[in-house]
Amino acid sequence: MERLICTGKKGDFFTISGSEFKHLKALRINKGEEIEVFCEDRLFLVRLYEIKKDHALCTIVREIKVSLPKPEVFLYQCVPTELGLMDEVVDRSSQAGALKLTPVLCRRGFQVKGKVEEKIERWKRISLASFKQCKRPKPMEISPPIRLEDLKPTVEVPLLLENFTGNLTIREINLKASSYSVVVGPEGGFTKEEVELLKSRGFLPLLLKPYIFRSEMAGAIAVALIMNLAGI
Ligand code: SAM
């Protein structure tokens, strides 16, 4: 079923306008058809009531109750020096099932915090577009950036993706937990000191086989593996 984002409310109707209305037209959805609409953080089954020149009106059929899949995976992505690559990170990790993405400022990555903060709204829009496409129950959250030195393990299984010193394979980690975090390095990888710091805080170095992935790919692969192999 097609999924769109509501752009407003008019009495008992949801309105769809702007780019979402263009999407509706492109999908050739007709009056009377049912679609899913995401509105104020909730998902609804709605029926298309009227299509006007620049917007459509929908009536609510019922709210769709969603439940989040287990386990919860939190992705911490060191922002690549090529900042534009984060668009791919957002889209891929959302499809893979990450619950939340936090951009991390590290030694060999993009370090201007203000510029990263300016991108957050754009990344939220990409996350919303991905939510429509992959039919996740909720959009992946995007957190404000943090510095690598401030990273602390807050989940049952904190993981560090490390293609140099990683000695744990995916089947060797605890696959029975309900929450995981994955820290991914930038294009040039972590510094030795960063790896030591994260390990000393309890992050377990995971090695993905058989080759080295690009930074913008590695996190999504790890998240997808955890989502498919782990959980209670
Ligand atoms: N410059 C590094 C090199 O020459 O080996 C490669 C860094 S890799 C492109 C970027 C990040 O992706 C790494 O820091 C790591 O977090 C993650 N990564 C990529 N492939 C990986 C693998 N096979 N196992 C674990 N982590 C990997």
mmCIF file of C-alpha atoms and ligand atoms in Angstrom:
data_model
loop_
_atom_site.group_PDB
_atom_site.id
_atom_site.type_symbol
_atom_site.label_atom_id
_atom_site.label_comp_id
_atom_site.label_asym_id
_atom_site.label_seq_id
_atom_site.Cartn_x
_atom_site.Cartn_y
_atom_site.Cartn_z
ATOM 1 C CA MET A 1 0.000 0.000 0.000
ATOM 2 C CA GLU A 2 1.263 3.475 -0.847
ATOM 3 C CA ARG A 3 2.357 5.701 2.039
ATOM 4 C CA LEU A 4 2.357 9.499 2.110
ATOM 5 C CA ILE A 5 3.027 12.214 4.674
ATOM 6 C CA CYS A 6 0.150 14.440 5.723
ATOM 7 C CA THR A 7 0.845 18.148 5.341
ATOM 8 C CA GLY A 8 -2.007 19.485 7.466
ATOM 9 C CA LYS A 9 -5.498 18.994 8.868
ATOM 10 C CA LYS A 10 -8.753 20.575 7.753
ATOM 11 C CA GLY A 11 -11.594 19.715 10.131
ATOM 12 C CA ASP A 12 -11.894 15.922 10.078
ATOM 13 C CA PHE A 13 -9.743 15.660 6.941
ATOM 14 C CA PHE A 14 -6.021 15.173 6.454
ATOM 15 C CA THR A 15 -4.621 17.347 3.678
ATOM 16 C CA ILE A 16 -1.861 16.355 1.282
ATOM 17 C CA SER A 17 -0.197 19.217 -0.563
ATOM 18 C CA GLY A 18 3.166 20.360 -1.969
ATOM 19 C CA SER A 19 5.668 17.625 -2.886
ATOM 20 C CA GLU A 20 3.513 14.953 -1.215
ATOM 21 C CA PHE A 21 0.631 15.950 -3.487
ATOM 22 C CA LYS A 22 2.954 15.655 -6.512
ATOM 23 C CA HIS A 23 3.918 12.184 -5.275
ATOM 24 C CA LEU A 24 0.241 11.242 -4.930
ATOM 25 C CA LYS A 25 -0.395 12.367 -8.526
ATOM 26 C CA ALA A 26 2.666 10.496 -9.793
ATOM 27 C CA LEU A 27 1.387 7.328 -8.121
ATOM 28 C CA ARG A 28 -1.962 7.873 -9.896
ATOM 29 C CA ILE A 29 -3.940 7.300 -6.712
ATOM 30 C CA ASN A 30 -7.636 7.946 -7.332
ATOM 31 C CA LYS A 31 -10.564 9.171 -5.278
ATOM 32 C CA GLY A 32 -11.943 6.390 -3.057
ATOM 33 C CA GLU A 33 -8.652 4.486 -2.844
ATOM 34 C CA GLU A 34 -7.052 3.679 0.507
ATOM 35 C CA ILE A 35 -3.508 4.647 1.397
ATOM 36 C CA GLU A 36 -1.378 4.992 4.531
ATOM 37 C CA VAL A 37 -0.752 8.498 5.824
ATOM 38 C CA PHE A 38 1.791 9.484 8.480
ATOM 39 C CA CYS A 39 0.521 12.390 10.549
ATOM 40 C CA GLU A 40 1.928 13.898 13.758
ATOM 41 C CA ASP A 41 4.016 10.796 14.487
ATOM 42 C CA ARG A 42 1.110 8.363 13.961
ATOM 43 C CA LEU A 43 0.217 6.154 11.024
ATOM 44 C CA PHE A 44 -3.339 6.009 9.607
ATOM 45 C CA LEU A 45 -5.245 4.109 6.983
ATOM 46 C CA VAL A 46 -7.150 6.775 5.052
ATOM 47 C CA ARG A 47 -9.448 6.987 2.044
ATOM 48 C CA LEU A 48 -8.921 9.624 -0.619
ATOM 49 C CA TYR A 49 -12.011 11.818 -0.411
ATOM 50 C CA GLU A 50 -11.293 14.595 -2.882
ATOM 51 C CA ILE A 51 -8.523 15.612 -5.248
ATOM 52 C CA LYS A 52 -8.305 19.362 -5.876
ATOM 53 C CA LYS A 53 -5.925 21.312 -8.122
ATOM 54 C CA ASP A 54 -3.090 21.571 -5.612
ATOM 55 C CA HIS A 55 -4.054 19.335 -2.705
ATOM 56 C CA ALA A 56 -6.035 16.267 -1.715
ATOM 57 C CA LEU A 57 -8.326 15.570 1.229
ATOM 58 C CA CYS A 58 -8.473 12.214 3.012
ATOM 59 C CA THR A 59 -10.811 10.725 5.609
ATOM 60 C CA ILE A 60 -9.492 8.490 8.363
ATOM 61 C CA VAL A 61 -10.483 4.823 8.139
ATOM 62 C CA ARG A 62 -8.518 3.817 11.259
ATOM 63 C CA GLU A 63 -5.212 4.322 13.020
ATOM 64 C CA ILE A 64 -2.612 1.660 12.214
ATOM 65 C CA LYS A 65 -1.044 0.412 15.428
ATOM 66 C CA VAL A 66 2.661 -0.122 14.900
ATOM 67 C CA SER A 67 5.156 -2.115 16.951
ATOM 68 C CA LEU A 68 8.894 -1.653 16.677
ATOM 69 C CA PRO A 69 10.943 -4.688 15.636
ATOM 70 C CA LYS A 70 13.499 -6.120 18.052
ATOM 71 C CA PRO A 71 16.371 -5.690 18.662
ATOM 72 C CA GLU A 72 16.965 -1.955 18.918
ATOM 73 C CA VAL A 73 20.069 -0.874 17.019
ATOM 74 C CA PHE A 74 21.624 2.562 17.495
ATOM 75 C CA LEU A 75 24.040 3.618 14.787
ATOM 76 C CA TYR A 76 26.906 6.040 15.490
ATOM 77 C CA GLN A 77 28.423 7.143 12.199
ATOM 78 C CA CYS A 78 31.674 9.119 12.109
ATOM 79 C CA VAL A 79 30.850 11.881 9.642
ATOM 80 C CA PRO A 80 32.884 11.310 6.446
ATOM 81 C CA THR A 81 35.138 14.123 5.194
ATOM 82 C CA GLU A 82 32.887 14.095 2.133
ATOM 83 C CA LEU A 83 29.839 15.338 4.026
ATOM 84 C CA GLY A 84 27.466 14.511 1.155
ATOM 85 C CA LEU A 85 28.042 10.790 1.784
ATOM 86 C CA MET A 86 25.908 11.101 4.911
ATOM 87 C CA ASP A 87 22.821 11.213 2.660
ATOM 88 C CA GLU A 88 23.581 7.606 1.678
ATOM 89 C CA VAL A 89 24.284 6.635 5.278
ATOM 90 C CA VAL A 90 20.857 7.947 6.318
ATOM 91 C CA ASP A 91 18.966 6.205 3.536
ATOM 92 C CA ARG A 92 20.773 2.857 3.853
ATOM 93 C CA SER A 93 20.741 2.630 7.638
ATOM 94 C CA SER A 94 17.041 3.515 7.704
ATOM 95 C CA GLN A 95 16.300 0.684 5.259
ATOM 96 C CA ALA A 96 18.463 -1.687 7.309
ATOM 97 C CA GLY A 97 16.398 -0.952 10.424
ATOM 98 C CA ALA A 98 18.495 1.322 12.678
ATOM 99 C CA LEU A 99 16.314 2.914 15.332
ATOM 100 C CA LYS A 100 18.407 6.061 15.623
ATOM 101 C CA LEU A 101 21.396 7.560 13.815
ATOM 102 C CA THR A 102 23.851 9.816 15.612
ATOM 103 C CA PRO A 103 26.524 11.645 13.586
ATOM 104 C CA VAL A 104 29.908 11.469 15.336
ATOM 105 C CA LEU A 105 32.763 13.956 14.966
ATOM 106 C CA CYS A 106 36.100 12.157 14.939
ATOM 107 C CA ARG A 107 39.760 12.814 14.132
ATOM 108 C CA ARG A 108 39.817 11.750 10.456
ATOM 109 C CA GLY A 109 36.259 12.747 9.612
ATOM 110 C CA PHE A 110 34.382 15.971 8.932
ATOM 111 C CA GLN A 111 34.806 18.069 12.046
ATOM 112 C CA VAL A 112 32.853 21.330 11.685
ATOM 113 C CA LYS A 113 30.018 20.764 14.168
ATOM 114 C CA GLY A 114 27.978 23.766 12.949
ATOM 115 C CA LYS A 115 27.910 22.475 9.355
ATOM 116 C CA VAL A 116 26.822 19.036 10.541
ATOM 117 C CA GLU A 117 24.057 20.594 12.634
ATOM 118 C CA GLU A 118 22.868 22.526 9.567
ATOM 119 C CA LYS A 119 22.386 19.188 7.740
ATOM 120 C CA ILE A 120 20.171 17.594 10.373
ATOM 121 C CA GLU A 121 16.898 18.857 8.844
ATOM 122 C CA ARG A 122 17.961 17.550 5.415
ATOM 123 C CA TRP A 123 18.814 14.136 6.915
ATOM 124 C CA LYS A 124 15.444 14.047 8.692
ATOM 125 C CA ARG A 125 13.758 14.593 5.320
ATOM 126 C CA ILE A 126 15.784 11.731 3.804
ATOM 127 C CA SER A 127 14.823 9.531 6.752
ATOM 128 C CA LEU A 128 11.146 10.371 6.154
ATOM 129 C CA ALA A 129 11.433 9.555 2.431
ATOM 130 C CA SER A 130 13.062 6.235 3.318
ATOM 131 C CA PHE A 131 10.298 5.508 5.870
ATOM 132 C CA LYS A 132 7.767 5.906 3.043
ATOM 133 C CA GLN A 133 9.705 3.626 0.723
ATOM 134 C CA CYS A 134 10.737 0.788 3.045
ATOM 135 C CA LYS A 135 7.554 0.745 5.174
ATOM 136 C CA ARG A 136 9.260 0.880 8.540
ATOM 137 C CA PRO A 137 6.847 1.398 11.449
ATOM 138 C CA LYS A 138 8.473 4.745 12.399
ATOM 139 C CA PRO A 139 11.029 7.015 10.737
ATOM 140 C CA MET A 140 14.624 6.518 11.882
ATOM 141 C CA GLU A 141 15.476 9.277 14.361
ATOM 142 C CA ILE A 142 18.439 11.559 13.718
ATOM 143 C CA SER A 143 20.223 12.928 16.778
ATOM 144 C CA PRO A 144 22.395 16.037 17.042
ATOM 145 C CA PRO A 145 26.118 15.343 16.469
ATOM 146 C CA ILE A 146 28.387 14.281 19.320
ATOM 147 C CA ARG A 147 32.172 13.994 19.642
ATOM 148 C CA LEU A 148 33.764 10.544 19.633
ATOM 149 C CA GLU A 149 35.380 11.249 23.025
ATOM 150 C CA ASP A 150 31.877 11.647 24.478
ATOM 151 C CA LEU A 151 30.639 8.248 23.252
ATOM 152 C CA LYS A 152 29.636 5.944 26.108
ATOM 153 C CA PRO A 153 28.079 2.489 25.863
ATOM 154 C CA THR A 154 24.421 2.736 26.862
ATOM 155 C CA VAL A 155 23.118 -0.549 25.423
ATOM 156 C CA GLU A 156 23.534 -4.259 26.161
ATOM 157 C CA VAL A 157 25.966 -4.912 23.287
ATOM 158 C CA PRO A 158 28.094 -1.900 22.269
ATOM 159 C CA LEU A 159 30.029 -2.616 19.070
ATOM 160 C CA LEU A 160 32.832 -0.870 17.242
ATOM 161 C CA LEU A 161 33.304 -1.691 13.554
ATOM 162 C CA GLU A 162 37.030 -2.219 13.173
ATOM 163 C CA ASN A 163 38.574 -3.697 10.047
ATOM 164 C CA PHE A 164 42.160 -3.605 11.468
ATOM 165 C CA THR A 165 42.015 -4.956 15.002
ATOM 166 C CA GLY A 166 38.481 -6.375 15.025
ATOM 167 C CA ASN A 167 38.610 -9.933 16.354
ATOM 168 C CA LEU A 168 34.937 -10.760 16.811
ATOM 169 C CA THR A 169 32.798 -11.999 13.959
ATOM 170 C CA ILE A 170 29.039 -11.428 13.854
ATOM 171 C CA ARG A 171 28.340 -14.979 15.089
ATOM 172 C CA GLU A 172 30.666 -14.508 18.061
ATOM 173 C CA ILE A 173 28.826 -11.562 19.582
ATOM 174 C CA ASN A 174 25.866 -11.985 21.940
ATOM 175 C CA LEU A 175 22.955 -12.438 19.559
ATOM 176 C CA LYS A 176 20.367 -12.750 22.309
ATOM 177 C CA ALA A 177 20.363 -9.128 23.447
ATOM 178 C CA SER A 178 17.610 -6.589 22.916
ATOM 179 C CA SER A 179 19.789 -3.513 22.298
ATOM 180 C CA TYR A 180 22.963 -2.918 20.305
ATOM 181 C CA SER A 181 25.017 0.054 19.200
ATOM 182 C CA VAL A 182 27.381 0.189 16.228
ATOM 183 C CA VAL A 183 30.144 2.802 15.854
ATOM 184 C CA VAL A 184 31.460 3.217 12.292
ATOM 185 C CA GLY A 185 34.668 5.001 11.277
ATOM 186 C CA PRO A 186 35.032 7.582 8.482
ATOM 187 C CA GLU A 187 36.627 6.894 5.034
ATOM 188 C CA GLY A 188 40.141 6.896 6.519
ATOM 189 C CA GLY A 189 39.161 4.787 9.521
ATOM 190 C CA PHE A 190 39.626 5.509 13.233
ATOM 191 C CA THR A 191 42.953 6.545 14.737
ATOM 192 C CA LYS A 192 44.693 4.004 16.992
ATOM 193 C CA GLU A 193 43.917 6.222 19.994
ATOM 194 C CA GLU A 194 40.214 6.359 19.142
ATOM 195 C CA VAL A 195 40.037 2.574 18.871
ATOM 196 C CA GLU A 196 41.816 2.193 22.220
ATOM 197 C CA LEU A 197 39.507 4.740 23.863
ATOM 198 C CA LEU A 198 36.347 3.031 22.613
ATOM 199 C CA LYS A 199 37.634 -0.427 23.546
ATOM 200 C CA SER A 200 38.556 0.795 27.042
ATOM 201 C CA ARG A 201 34.960 2.002 27.434
ATOM 202 C CA GLY A 202 33.601 -1.418 26.568
ATOM 203 C CA PHE A 203 32.927 -1.246 22.818
ATOM 204 C CA LEU A 204 33.625 -4.661 21.281
ATOM 205 C CA PRO A 205 35.599 -4.652 17.994
ATOM 206 C CA LEU A 206 33.540 -6.367 15.294
ATOM 207 C CA LEU A 207 35.059 -7.494 12.002
ATOM 208 C CA LEU A 208 32.790 -7.880 8.980
ATOM 209 C CA LYS A 209 33.803 -10.513 6.464
ATOM 210 C CA PRO A 210 35.162 -10.959 3.910
ATOM 211 C CA TYR A 211 36.295 -7.515 2.638
ATOM 212 C CA ILE A 212 36.520 -3.860 3.597
ATOM 213 C CA PHE A 213 33.338 -1.843 3.086
ATOM 214 C CA ARG A 214 33.096 1.841 2.354
ATOM 215 C CA SER A 215 32.236 3.849 5.444
ATOM 216 C CA GLU A 216 28.776 4.774 4.071
ATOM 217 C CA MET A 217 28.003 1.059 3.536
ATOM 218 C CA ALA A 218 29.553 -0.607 6.597
ATOM 219 C CA GLY A 219 27.027 0.607 9.181
ATOM 220 C CA ALA A 220 23.999 -0.449 7.169
ATOM 221 C CA ILE A 221 25.504 -3.925 6.631
ATOM 222 C CA ALA A 222 26.166 -4.332 10.353
ATOM 223 C CA VAL A 223 22.671 -3.107 11.275
ATOM 224 C CA ALA A 224 21.029 -5.454 8.747
ATOM 225 C CA LEU A 225 23.017 -8.436 10.038
ATOM 226 C CA ILE A 226 22.098 -7.680 13.651
ATOM 227 C CA MET A 227 18.417 -7.113 12.768
ATOM 228 C CA ASN A 228 18.303 -10.490 11.015
ATOM 229 C CA LEU A 229 20.452 -12.630 13.309
ATOM 230 C CA ALA A 230 19.793 -11.175 16.741
ATOM 231 C CA GLY A 231 16.819 -10.463 18.930
ATOM 232 C CA ILE A 232 14.864 -12.220 21.602
HETATM 233 N N1 SAM B 1 41.055 3.259 5.541
HETATM 234 C C1 SAM B 1 40.746 1.957 6.062
HETATM 235 C C2 SAM B 1 41.641 0.924 5.419
HETATM 236 O O1 SAM B 1 42.451 1.281 4.597
HETATM 237 O O2 SAM B 1 41.510 -0.241 5.753
HETATM 238 C C3 SAM B 1 39.301 1.596 5.743
HETATM 239 C C4 SAM B 1 38.318 2.343 6.529
HETATM 240 S S1 SAM B 1 36.672 1.822 6.079
HETATM 241 C C5 SAM B 1 36.530 2.406 4.476
HETATM 242 C C6 SAM B 1 35.691 2.892 7.019
HETATM 243 C C7 SAM B 1 35.083 2.283 8.267
HETATM 244 O O3 SAM B 1 34.142 1.293 7.907
HETATM 245 C C8 SAM B 1 36.053 1.587 9.201
HETATM 246 O O4 SAM B 1 36.689 2.485 10.095
HETATM 247 C C9 SAM B 1 35.130 0.626 9.925
HETATM 248 O O5 SAM B 1 34.450 1.265 10.978
HETATM 249 C C10 SAM B 1 34.145 0.243 8.855
HETATM 250 N N2 SAM B 1 34.463 -0.992 8.153
HETATM 251 C C11 SAM B 1 34.587 -1.139 6.815
HETATM 252 N N3 SAM B 1 34.800 -2.425 6.482
HETATM 253 C C12 SAM B 1 34.823 -3.107 7.643
HETATM 254 C C13 SAM B 1 35.004 -4.479 7.963
HETATM 255 N N4 SAM B 1 35.224 -5.410 7.026
HETATM 256 N N5 SAM B 1 34.945 -4.847 9.267
HETATM 257 C C14 SAM B 1 34.725 -3.921 10.243
HETATM 258 N N6 SAM B 1 34.575 -2.625 9.998
HETATM 259 C C15 SAM B 1 34.599 -2.193 8.708
#
